XYZ file of C-alpha atoms in Angstrom:
744
model
C -94.233 -0.236 -49.130
C -96.469 -0.413 -46.529
C -100.106 0.485 -47.471
C -100.862 4.256 -46.737
C -102.940 5.904 -44.300
C -106.007 5.227 -46.011
C -109.375 7.016 -45.382
C -112.170 8.282 -47.534
C -109.792 10.957 -48.977
C -107.355 8.238 -50.729
C -109.625 7.508 -53.977
C -106.941 4.292 -55.035
C -108.284 2.627 -52.011
C -110.188 -0.786 -53.339
C -113.766 -1.178 -52.564
C -114.589 -2.708 -49.277
C -114.335 -6.277 -49.462
C -116.985 -8.475 -50.275
C -116.380 -11.734 -47.808
C -114.168 -12.640 -45.082
C -111.835 -14.457 -47.347
C -111.762 -11.033 -49.412
C -110.333 -9.434 -46.340
C -107.281 -11.915 -46.547
C -106.481 -10.960 -50.227
C -103.246 -9.515 -50.796
C -101.563 -10.495 -47.540
C -98.197 -12.238 -47.744
C -98.004 -15.677 -45.768
C -96.950 -14.200 -42.253
C -99.553 -11.415 -42.410
C -101.905 -13.881 -43.090
C -101.185 -15.925 -40.133
C -101.585 -13.144 -37.958
C -105.096 -12.198 -39.730
C -106.102 -15.701 -39.033
C -104.742 -16.510 -35.506
C -107.858 -15.499 -33.992
C -108.151 -17.700 -30.762
C -105.704 -17.549 -27.649
C -103.069 -15.067 -27.318
C -100.924 -14.016 -30.076
C -97.731 -12.203 -30.305
C -96.122 -10.568 -33.603
C -92.898 -9.301 -33.663
C -92.780 -6.872 -36.472
C -89.976 -5.180 -38.086
C -89.761 -1.679 -39.499
C -91.913 -1.259 -42.568
C -93.054 -4.970 -42.488
C -97.004 -4.054 -42.554
C -98.130 -4.417 -39.034
C -100.880 -2.035 -38.788
C -102.018 -4.010 -42.390
C -101.628 -7.321 -40.507
C -103.661 -6.352 -37.254
C -106.718 -4.462 -38.787
C -106.988 -7.267 -41.462
C -106.884 -9.730 -38.820
C -109.939 -7.678 -36.416
C -111.604 -6.977 -40.072
C -111.156 -10.845 -40.778
C -112.625 -11.963 -37.416
C -115.467 -9.599 -37.395
C -116.457 -10.560 -40.933
C -116.066 -14.378 -40.372
C -118.602 -13.652 -37.591
C -115.903 -14.742 -35.072
C -115.627 -11.704 -33.248
C -118.308 -9.026 -32.354
C -117.381 -5.414 -33.461
C -118.490 -3.758 -30.316
C -116.317 -6.559 -27.893
C -112.892 -5.528 -29.517
C -110.730 -2.889 -28.070
C -107.755 -2.109 -30.047
C -105.221 0.191 -28.047
C -102.038 2.010 -29.393
C -100.140 5.198 -28.284
C -101.129 8.046 -30.259
C -104.601 9.499 -31.254
C -103.420 9.556 -34.764
C -102.828 5.990 -34.861
C -105.898 5.331 -33.198
C -107.589 7.281 -35.912
C -105.730 5.270 -38.708
C -106.805 2.450 -37.322
C -110.376 3.125 -37.268
C -110.187 4.469 -40.733
C -108.867 0.977 -42.015
C -111.349 -0.821 -40.329
C -113.952 0.749 -41.744
C -112.794 0.460 -45.282
C -112.524 -3.306 -44.162
C -115.976 -3.387 -43.240
C -115.278 -3.864 -39.816
C -116.976 -0.662 -38.288
C -117.766 -0.367 -34.688
C -114.466 -1.801 -33.591
C -112.850 0.141 -30.603
C -109.415 1.904 -31.576
C -108.169 4.220 -28.767
C -105.208 5.079 -27.048
C -104.660 3.787 -23.552
C -105.628 7.250 -21.895
C -108.652 7.544 -23.980
C -110.357 4.151 -23.340
C -109.587 4.721 -19.737
C -111.024 8.113 -19.626
C -114.249 6.864 -21.297
C -114.458 4.088 -18.879
C -113.354 6.371 -15.965
C -116.004 8.936 -16.984
C -118.998 6.142 -17.514
C -118.381 4.405 -14.170
C -117.278 7.447 -11.689
C -121.024 8.092 -10.414
C -121.389 4.494 -9.601
C -118.160 3.466 -8.340
C -117.049 6.955 -6.446
C -120.086 9.294 -6.491
C -120.221 12.526 -7.441
C -119.026 14.800 -9.909
C -115.530 13.348 -11.883
C -112.578 15.554 -11.083
C -111.337 17.812 -14.284
C -108.296 17.260 -15.931
C -105.786 19.464 -15.307
C -104.888 21.785 -18.489
C -101.087 22.540 -17.976
C -99.357 20.268 -15.786
C -96.105 22.375 -15.835
C -98.027 25.077 -14.274
C -99.084 23.062 -11.488
C -95.130 21.809 -11.323
C -93.963 25.189 -11.220
C -96.218 26.071 -8.417
C -95.391 23.067 -6.676
C -91.458 24.028 -6.556
C -92.360 27.663 -5.643
C -93.996 26.084 -2.671
C -91.286 23.756 -2.093
C -88.672 26.561 -2.112
C -86.980 25.193 -4.563
C -86.543 27.616 -8.084
C -86.765 25.875 -10.999
C -85.673 27.514 -14.740
C -87.618 26.899 -17.597
C -85.453 23.604 -18.648
C -85.588 22.282 -15.158
C -89.246 22.804 -15.053
C -90.016 20.818 -18.218
C -87.404 18.082 -16.914
C -88.834 17.967 -13.378
C -92.309 17.434 -14.810
C -91.037 14.611 -16.966
C -89.640 12.746 -13.730
C -93.253 13.074 -12.227
C -94.424 11.504 -15.100
C -91.862 8.633 -15.249
C -92.878 7.856 -11.584
C -96.164 7.863 -12.007
C -96.220 5.607 -14.855
C -93.721 3.225 -12.993
C -96.087 3.627 -9.945
C -93.283 5.167 -7.454
C -94.602 7.118 -4.499
C -93.089 10.612 -4.123
C -91.238 8.980 -0.913
C -89.595 6.159 -2.749
C -88.647 8.609 -5.877
C -85.194 8.910 -4.806
C -84.205 5.328 -4.459
C -86.251 4.138 -7.707
C -84.508 6.930 -9.645
C -81.018 5.583 -8.588
C -81.770 1.999 -9.087
C -82.865 3.139 -12.515
C -80.029 5.061 -13.321
C -82.036 7.942 -14.138
C -80.178 11.378 -15.294
C -82.093 13.526 -12.710
C -82.130 17.403 -13.483
C -82.244 18.153 -9.711
C -81.324 16.441 -6.130
C -83.576 13.635 -6.196
C -84.803 14.371 -2.389
C -85.605 18.075 -3.945
C -87.913 16.559 -6.865
C -89.543 14.074 -4.491
C -90.691 17.124 -2.399
C -91.998 18.706 -5.626
C -93.674 15.877 -6.245
C -95.264 15.577 -3.318
C -96.597 18.982 -3.243
C -98.068 18.948 -6.610
C -99.967 15.888 -5.553
C -101.246 18.086 -2.846
C -102.165 20.837 -5.023
C -104.190 18.577 -7.248
C -105.895 17.237 -4.464
C -106.592 20.823 -3.064
C -107.885 21.659 -6.108
C -109.708 18.754 -7.449
C -107.943 17.862 -10.633
C -106.176 14.962 -11.912
C -103.674 14.721 -14.652
C -103.042 12.200 -17.405
C -101.543 9.752 -15.750
C -104.042 9.748 -12.817
C -106.486 8.501 -15.264
C -104.491 5.393 -15.634
C -104.066 5.162 -12.353
C -107.622 5.808 -11.014
C -109.237 3.625 -13.608
C -106.845 0.764 -12.390
C -108.150 1.810 -8.695
C -111.732 1.588 -9.521
C -111.110 -2.081 -11.413
C -109.303 -3.546 -8.182
C -111.706 -2.322 -5.765
C -114.943 -2.623 -7.635
C -115.371 -6.132 -9.024
C -118.862 -5.499 -10.377
C -117.531 -2.625 -12.572
C -114.519 -4.893 -13.914
C -116.934 -7.443 -14.648
C -119.290 -4.808 -16.809
C -115.973 -3.658 -18.625
C -114.734 -7.608 -19.050
C -118.372 -8.495 -20.500
C -118.112 -5.554 -23.002
C -114.943 -5.912 -24.000
C -113.489 -9.901 -24.848
C -110.689 -9.501 -27.428
C -107.808 -6.966 -27.088
C -105.537 -5.904 -29.695
C -102.253 -3.704 -28.228
C -100.217 -2.141 -30.826
C -96.495 -0.528 -30.177
C -96.458 -3.388 -27.457
C -92.500 -2.566 -26.694
C -93.701 1.083 -25.466
C -95.853 -0.075 -22.711
C -95.430 0.998 -19.028
C -95.785 -0.886 -16.041
C -99.011 0.821 -15.121
C -100.366 0.103 -18.598
C -99.646 -3.378 -18.242
C -101.145 -3.563 -15.091
C -104.429 -1.888 -16.749
C -104.484 -4.392 -19.487
C -103.932 -7.270 -17.313
C -107.209 -6.056 -15.447
C -109.394 -5.398 -18.523
C -108.415 -9.052 -19.626
C -109.132 -10.332 -16.100
C -107.120 -13.880 -16.335
C -108.424 -14.288 -19.806
C -105.881 -14.718 -22.577
C -108.027 -13.501 -25.862
C -105.157 -10.663 -26.441
C -103.084 -9.806 -29.488
C -99.855 -7.738 -29.134
C -97.770 -6.083 -31.718
C -94.421 -4.691 -31.426
C -90.488 -4.368 -32.130
C -87.843 -4.391 -29.196
C -85.729 -2.828 -31.761
C -87.715 -0.028 -31.708
C -87.828 0.806 -27.906
C -87.138 4.288 -27.492
C -89.082 5.808 -24.853
C -87.544 4.298 -21.798
C -87.521 7.689 -20.376
C -91.163 7.715 -20.123
C -91.369 4.651 -18.372
C -91.756 2.232 -21.582
C -90.098 -1.155 -21.441
C -90.030 -3.824 -23.818
C -89.520 -6.317 -21.109
C -93.501 -7.186 -21.455
C -93.349 -8.024 -25.166
C -89.858 -10.025 -24.760
C -91.550 -11.756 -21.820
C -94.894 -12.319 -23.533
C -94.072 -16.015 -24.321
C -92.965 -16.609 -20.927
C -96.342 -15.844 -19.328
C -98.166 -17.574 -22.299
C -96.612 -20.611 -23.211
C -99.061 -21.294 -25.548
C -98.985 -18.344 -27.300
C -99.064 -18.363 -31.141
C -95.964 -16.145 -32.441
C -95.403 -14.590 -35.852
C -92.465 -12.729 -37.310
C -92.724 -10.157 -39.660
C -89.454 -9.616 -41.414
C -90.490 -8.630 -45.140
C -89.799 -5.139 -45.247
C -91.746 -3.386 -47.997
C -90.908 -0.009 -47.167
C -86.911 0.477 -47.542
C -84.714 -0.323 -50.587
C -82.315 -3.271 -49.990
C -79.627 -0.708 -49.338
C -81.418 0.905 -46.901
C -82.177 -2.280 -44.952
C -78.830 -3.620 -45.221
C -77.957 -0.722 -43.505
C -80.169 -0.851 -40.770
C -79.362 -4.601 -39.971
C -75.805 -3.983 -40.048
C -76.544 -0.869 -37.587
C -78.354 -3.704 -35.424
C -75.735 -6.560 -35.555
C -73.467 -4.425 -33.381
C -75.951 -3.826 -30.636
C -75.831 -5.789 -27.363
C -78.267 -6.394 -24.471
C -81.611 -8.235 -24.111
C -83.579 -6.153 -26.905
C -80.598 -6.875 -29.539
C -80.838 -11.015 -28.840
C -84.478 -10.625 -30.058
C -83.542 -8.359 -33.218
C -85.113 -9.308 -36.609
C -83.305 -9.405 -39.577
C -85.197 -7.528 -42.177
C -85.569 -8.675 -45.951
C -86.332 -5.889 -48.436
C -89.413 -6.301 -51.059
C -88.319 -3.530 -53.014
C -86.250 -3.137 -56.231
C -82.560 -1.825 -55.641
C -82.010 1.678 -55.143
C -79.258 4.163 -54.703
C -76.425 3.525 -51.814
C -76.759 5.470 -48.744
C -74.614 8.613 -48.713
C -72.052 9.501 -45.907
C -71.101 13.198 -45.907
C -68.496 14.935 -43.762
C -68.470 18.840 -43.453
C -66.228 20.903 -41.868
C -68.840 22.473 -39.356
C -72.735 22.690 -38.771
C -73.706 25.677 -41.124
C -72.063 24.146 -44.105
C -73.758 20.513 -43.086
C -77.158 22.321 -43.391
C -76.120 24.441 -46.401
C -75.209 21.002 -47.815
C -78.333 19.279 -46.601
C -80.555 22.126 -48.122
C -78.466 21.829 -51.660
C -79.123 18.028 -52.161
C -82.805 18.875 -51.306
C -83.095 21.207 -53.486
C -81.318 18.830 -55.941
C -83.884 16.039 -55.174
C -86.944 18.295 -55.593
C -85.817 19.284 -59.238
C -85.346 15.497 -60.089
C -89.413 15.193 -59.077
C -89.477 14.171 -55.452
C -92.187 16.123 -53.501
C -91.033 18.417 -50.651
C -93.623 16.533 -48.548
C -91.838 13.097 -49.516
C -88.350 14.563 -47.853
C -87.512 14.816 -43.880
C -84.168 16.110 -42.260
C -84.019 14.347 -38.896
C -82.026 14.987 -35.963
C -81.432 14.061 -32.319
C -82.834 17.295 -30.615
C -85.261 20.094 -31.517
C -82.554 22.715 -30.892
C -80.829 21.565 -33.982
C -83.609 22.554 -36.366
C -82.821 26.434 -36.360
C -79.805 26.160 -38.482
C -81.895 23.830 -40.930
C -84.746 25.924 -41.207
C -82.401 28.996 -42.003
C -80.681 26.910 -44.703
C -83.787 25.394 -46.384
C -85.270 29.161 -46.713
C -82.325 30.530 -48.029
C -82.370 27.833 -50.790
C -86.136 28.612 -51.273
C -87.339 24.945 -49.894
C -90.686 25.042 -48.003
C -90.612 23.190 -44.917
C -92.819 22.335 -41.760
C -91.816 21.661 -38.325
C -93.235 18.444 -36.842
C -93.434 18.337 -33.293
C -94.600 22.094 -33.318
C -97.890 23.464 -33.176
C -100.545 21.100 -34.265
C -102.326 21.703 -37.880
C -105.771 21.728 -36.681
C -104.988 24.016 -34.042
C -102.993 26.911 -36.179
C -105.115 30.152 -36.168
C -105.907 30.249 -39.697
C -106.737 26.117 -39.813
C -109.246 26.990 -36.935
C -110.763 30.416 -38.693
C -110.693 28.277 -41.848
C -112.647 25.571 -40.180
C -115.298 28.341 -38.865
C -115.754 29.849 -42.356
C -116.148 26.263 -43.820
C -118.822 25.528 -41.175
C -120.712 28.997 -42.057
C -120.529 28.229 -45.661
C -122.015 24.780 -45.461
C -124.780 25.669 -43.167
C -125.634 28.473 -45.958
C -125.969 25.916 -48.269
C -122.455 26.364 -49.730
C -122.072 30.067 -49.840
C -123.948 33.376 -51.624
C -121.958 33.690 -54.521
C -124.504 32.677 -57.326
C -121.671 32.234 -59.476
C -120.471 29.070 -57.704
C -124.218 27.513 -57.641
C -123.148 24.917 -60.020
C -119.313 24.688 -58.965
C -117.801 21.419 -57.326
C -116.556 20.876 -53.691
C -113.330 22.040 -54.293
C -114.415 25.432 -56.131
C -116.348 26.241 -53.190
C -113.739 25.440 -50.573
C -111.037 27.596 -52.644
C -113.651 30.753 -53.028
C -113.990 30.615 -49.006
C -110.173 30.262 -48.687
C -109.052 32.917 -50.771
C -110.827 35.124 -48.707
C -108.420 34.609 -45.924
C -105.117 34.370 -47.973
C -105.062 31.582 -50.421
C -104.084 32.035 -54.137
C -103.449 29.670 -56.557
C -99.635 30.835 -56.340
C -97.807 30.845 -53.036
C -96.470 34.048 -51.826
C -92.650 34.847 -52.306
C -90.096 33.612 -49.602
C -90.614 32.030 -46.231
C -92.221 33.120 -42.915
C -95.313 33.702 -41.245
C -97.300 34.777 -44.716
C -95.959 31.417 -46.483
C -96.636 29.452 -43.384
C -100.282 30.457 -43.691
C -100.665 29.874 -47.167
C -99.159 26.443 -46.953
C -101.764 25.401 -44.302
C -104.702 26.815 -46.670
C -103.326 25.148 -49.443
C -103.207 21.757 -47.623
C -106.996 21.750 -46.834
C -107.353 22.846 -50.529
C -105.770 19.702 -51.772
C -107.411 17.695 -48.962
C -110.880 18.966 -50.608
C -109.762 18.069 -54.058
C -108.823 14.321 -52.799
C -112.208 14.315 -51.188
C -113.936 15.241 -54.314
C -112.204 12.343 -56.491
C -113.180 10.027 -53.878
C -116.403 11.309 -53.639
C -117.595 13.190 -56.311
C -121.214 13.790 -54.626
C -119.991 14.926 -51.743
C -121.193 18.337 -50.082
C -119.325 21.035 -48.344
C -121.142 19.863 -45.143
C -119.501 16.403 -45.813
C -116.385 17.920 -46.030
C -116.317 19.918 -42.731
C -117.506 16.569 -40.909
C -114.317 14.996 -42.419
C -111.958 17.733 -40.823
C -113.987 17.371 -37.824
C -113.018 13.915 -37.741
C -109.395 14.515 -38.677
C -108.881 16.913 -36.093
C -110.327 14.512 -33.570
C -107.789 11.898 -35.058
C -105.001 14.669 -35.222
C -104.576 13.293 -38.942
C -103.348 16.296 -40.642
C -103.412 16.467 -44.010
C -100.386 16.702 -45.847
C -98.307 20.221 -46.143
C -96.068 20.305 -49.137
C -93.134 21.194 -47.506
C -89.843 19.313 -46.246
C -90.239 17.707 -42.850
C -88.120 18.751 -39.801
C -88.415 16.361 -36.947
C -86.266 15.037 -34.194
C -85.749 11.135 -34.487
C -88.404 10.674 -31.522
C -91.221 12.566 -33.573
C -90.268 10.826 -36.590
C -91.546 7.353 -35.321
C -94.275 5.876 -36.995
C -93.711 7.901 -40.254
C -91.853 7.349 -43.409
C -90.425 9.201 -46.584
C -88.897 8.844 -49.818
C -85.784 10.817 -48.824
C -84.405 10.979 -45.226
C -81.493 12.832 -44.391
C -79.954 12.344 -40.886
C -77.895 14.927 -39.563
C -75.676 16.218 -36.872
C -74.354 12.299 -36.285
C -71.206 13.168 -33.903
C -70.004 11.777 -30.649
C -72.029 13.360 -28.076
C -75.163 14.105 -30.318
C -75.392 10.343 -31.356
C -75.304 8.706 -28.848
C -76.018 11.827 -26.845
C -73.473 12.893 -24.242
C -75.989 12.032 -21.191
C -76.349 8.455 -22.400
C -73.823 6.895 -19.542
C -74.758 3.337 -19.126
C -74.604 0.754 -21.679
C -78.531 0.448 -21.972
C -78.759 4.081 -22.691
C -76.230 3.877 -25.308
C -78.274 1.049 -26.853
C -81.499 3.296 -26.628
C -79.409 5.526 -28.665
C -78.685 3.073 -31.279
C -82.107 1.837 -31.558
C -83.339 5.404 -32.250
C -80.653 5.906 -35.037
C -82.213 2.626 -36.176
C -85.702 4.187 -36.058
C -84.033 7.167 -38.343
C -82.842 5.016 -40.608
C -85.864 2.646 -41.257
C -88.109 6.107 -41.979
C -86.214 5.756 -45.505
C -87.511 4.515 -48.407
C -85.319 5.062 -51.472
C -82.821 7.950 -50.562
C -80.787 7.759 -47.309
C -78.217 10.626 -46.452
C -76.113 10.433 -43.166
C -74.096 13.396 -42.130
C -71.691 15.056 -39.602
C -70.001 18.039 -39.119
C -66.373 18.328 -37.543
C -67.051 21.746 -35.414
C -70.158 23.603 -34.294
C -68.939 27.168 -35.940
C -67.420 28.378 -38.929
C -63.336 28.297 -38.411
C -63.617 26.070 -35.179
C -61.281 23.357 -34.469
C -62.270 20.188 -36.390
C -62.149 17.748 -33.106
C -65.375 15.880 -33.270
C -66.002 12.484 -34.712
C -68.495 10.512 -36.234
C -70.937 8.562 -34.184
C -69.519 5.304 -33.346
C -72.674 3.713 -34.271
C -71.115 4.376 -37.902
C -67.830 2.501 -37.450
C -67.992 -0.554 -39.539
C -70.777 0.601 -41.891
C -69.468 3.879 -43.292
C -66.525 3.100 -45.748
C -63.190 3.020 -44.431
C -64.583 3.108 -40.771
C -62.996 -0.088 -39.461
C -60.405 1.935 -37.436
C -62.582 4.270 -35.061
C -62.470 7.879 -36.279
C -60.996 7.267 -39.632
C -62.985 8.342 -42.497
C -62.171 6.140 -45.476
C -61.971 7.500 -49.326
C -65.100 7.243 -51.799
C -66.491 3.879 -52.751
C -69.130 4.026 -55.627
C -70.065 0.598 -53.905
C -71.186 1.960 -51.038
C -71.739 5.545 -51.487
C -68.316 6.448 -50.132
C -67.771 9.231 -47.549
C -68.106 12.706 -49.393
C -66.370 15.864 -48.122
C -69.023 18.422 -47.983
C -66.413 21.129 -47.283
C -68.127 23.829 -50.051
C -64.345 25.268 -50.212
C -62.121 26.716 -47.558
C -63.015 27.035 -44.094
C -65.197 30.142 -43.256
C -64.816 32.244 -39.951
C -67.847 33.812 -38.844
C -70.295 34.191 -36.059
C -70.452 31.459 -33.252
C -73.697 30.045 -32.333
C -74.998 28.293 -29.692
C -74.480 24.554 -29.758
C -77.897 24.053 -27.976
C -80.713 26.220 -29.706
C -78.231 27.359 -32.840
C -78.300 31.488 -31.926
C -75.489 33.394 -32.973
C -73.750 34.476 -29.842
C -72.120 37.884 -29.171
C -71.573 37.837 -24.955
C -67.721 36.920 -24.109
C -69.186 34.820 -21.771
C -71.392 33.055 -24.075
C -69.013 32.346 -26.364
C -66.088 30.902 -24.179
C -69.254 28.458 -23.416
C -70.451 27.954 -26.716
C -74.107 28.168 -25.604
C -76.675 30.699 -24.359
C -76.690 31.163 -20.577
C -80.122 29.609 -20.227
C -79.913 26.859 -22.406
C -79.512 23.488 -20.716
C -75.885 22.368 -19.520
C -74.629 18.861 -19.734
C -72.227 19.756 -17.030
C -70.544 17.116 -14.533
C -70.959 19.054 -11.208
C -68.593 16.501 -9.929
C -65.942 17.090 -12.254
C -66.778 21.052 -11.802
C -66.174 20.900 -8.444
C -62.765 18.742 -8.868
C -61.646 21.315 -11.446
C -62.095 24.217 -9.040
C -60.266 22.585 -5.982
C -57.478 21.847 -8.517
C -57.465 25.563 -9.748
C -56.926 26.638 -6.013
C -53.959 24.503 -5.728
C -52.501 25.787 -9.288
C -53.555 29.431 -8.498
C -51.360 29.381 -4.950
C -48.596 27.831 -6.665
C -48.399 30.739 -9.380
C -49.058 33.228 -6.711
C -51.984 34.688 -8.926
C -55.769 34.883 -8.942
C -57.690 31.781 -9.590
C -58.895 32.948 -12.815
C -55.406 33.276 -13.794
C -55.298 29.491 -14.547
C -58.719 29.286 -16.209
C -61.817 31.404 -15.646
C -65.029 30.133 -14.338
C -66.352 30.131 -17.734
C -63.700 27.787 -19.391
C -64.020 25.562 -16.234
C -68.045 25.174 -16.891
C -67.048 24.794 -20.836
C -64.537 21.803 -19.431
C -66.979 20.129 -17.572
C -69.959 20.133 -19.913
C -67.549 18.837 -22.891
C -65.511 16.376 -20.850
C -62.846 16.337 -23.049
C -60.740 12.958 -22.999
C -57.849 14.133 -26.000
C -55.802 17.269 -26.101
C -57.820 17.642 -29.429
C -61.047 18.224 -27.877
C -59.508 20.367 -24.643
C -58.072 22.558 -27.287
C -61.264 23.091 -28.816
C -62.191 24.733 -25.957
C -62.129 28.551 -25.679
C -59.702 29.873 -23.097
C -57.447 26.725 -23.646
C -54.564 28.112 -25.490
C -51.387 26.318 -26.806
C -49.437 27.302 -23.825
C -51.744 26.604 -21.025
C -52.576 23.154 -22.930
C -49.056 22.434 -22.709
C -48.756 23.544 -18.959
C -52.078 22.299 -17.557
C -53.507 19.637 -20.333
C -52.218 16.635 -18.581
C -53.746 17.459 -15.450
C -57.033 18.650 -16.635
C -57.426 15.531 -18.819
C -56.607 13.423 -15.785
C -59.428 15.153 -13.922
C -61.614 14.493 -16.758
C -60.942 10.929 -17.075
C -61.446 10.032 -13.703
C -57.694 9.970 -12.583
C -55.483 12.129 -10.343
C -53.564 15.566 -11.346
C -49.866 15.350 -11.389
C -49.447 18.146 -8.866
C -49.244 22.053 -9.047
C -47.108 23.727 -11.683
C -43.623 24.916 -10.549
C -40.463 26.518 -11.653
C -39.857 27.718 -15.006
C -43.547 26.367 -15.797
C -44.971 28.902 -13.117
C -43.345 31.711 -14.625
C -44.590 30.713 -17.976
C -47.989 30.582 -16.833
C -47.877 33.858 -15.548
C -47.026 35.403 -19.247
C -50.410 33.897 -20.251
C -52.934 35.364 -17.591
C -54.288 38.489 -19.739
C -55.654 35.548 -22.082
C -58.846 35.987 -20.228
C -60.905 38.317 -18.584
C -61.860 37.755 -14.789
C -65.676 36.737 -14.497
C -65.836 35.569 -18.039
């Protein structure tokens, strides 16, 4: 298993090494090779679970302790504040305090703030707090109405344009070249982008991407500033190098200034953020740019069992493209564990209930809830699992929702603890001789903490879980530092808040696959693994599909011991089971050599379990995007809420409308007698390729499938329809027109 996140709160962390050689103790041969490669360019290709953070922090610490590196001359950059905080904590424990470990943005902002008066003059513009509000205003000024989802997506497009250094006027061409799945007409996005930049200038604000752009500009335009930065930082370490954008690489090159004292760490098989501008090209091309580079491959997997690693390797063995050519074959260092379990369910609620049931069994076997995760492709899938876990009495937490230290109850608890620390520990005389945890428990008990959790779930239970996490944190802190005071504990909380290093909340984690990157659990449930969700329906190009494969690979490699993969044949109880398991499981799940065929169970490989739960139930239809129960007839037909994002192929929708006009003329009936607008929308969203998929759409009855199915499927697959209905077909089709209401 990879080393945990060690901070003063972990009493099992060894004492600070007493020498440089002691820093190297416990490293495997490849990790040791990384730690001792202190000169020239170094490229570390590190597979999932191979201890990359351990290797690079020991490398920095060894260089510092050996007197080769000055702590203040090292800049380590990564991609999240939490990862940077973890790196700083590990370096302190290794005796290498004083090393700067920051995100790209944090390092750039610090330099920009320091050099702005000298390089530009005056006061530096303030950072915009809510970029999305400025984008909304830019849209309104451009006379372009954006709904909630379009607003989010257009904001993402502007961010992508900036990190790829694309000017507004060049956006349409750049988006087309990159095969972007754009939310609006590219020319409209370019107009919004232009107006957005003008609004920022008018108001004297900058956004997050501007921090990097402005730092690059200052370093390029002012050689004196660039020299000052380079004299300060002479050695660089870049973690998660597969995720750098062209703009971040440009900044790194300016920091280096032609020098080659840089160590990069990454894994091309974990590139899952290309939609934000990240690219593995810089990692894969590192040896070409630095022919003399030392390259070390870390493939010993300390996280996962051989069974999990075998599945992960098998998943990548089918990959294609440049990243696949550089994949790492992992070798598990752990003892054997259970085989991954593959389970097929009739519908999504049954899948959620079956998952909750298995989680309850694991908890009964002694697995802590905080060591279990349910991972899905999109956040909208969480609701049905939240409900199922609540019904099963299983506590859970949503990752990617409100940050721990930003929760109201946590902020309030921090203020109370800070006040108690200033008062010398509180005014209760009964606590004069009490230890730190007792003081914390006493303070938090005034705000809802108790030794026993409240019954049920909901806001009250969530509040208690947050406070209980702080109590456990105090208990760990006291064990690590028995003499620590309440003031010391408050200082630790402040440091954790700054690093976004939240304590463990004792609940099952619900998270998207993207949000799970960098984390690990004893048991992982990968759910919703159907075509159209994994890979996601808008992954059209080969490279987009391969990124979806890598995303599933990241999910698989989060599991240490237990791994469950599941899918549902339909969205709602009673629905037609027309879904297929993800193509990525072909050849991996038992009996899947022939695509779409689920074989029988096999004790050696976990088998395909049928999580039916008995007969198919008929019940309410739920939105296939957000999971809300639908009541409006039009929404039921679409199988989603009106305001949930649509995956509609607009060109297909127009072709279907034109075809419907011709059919209606032949029938001598209104157009809705063929198919209603809502049914056409649903067809354009689902884009069926088989009769089974088409018949699963509400409004496509057996008779309409017989009369119009061939035409519709031809249109959906890019072909030409066979012509208007005629003769007896017209008479039979007219008999069906009462099936649907106009306008629904």
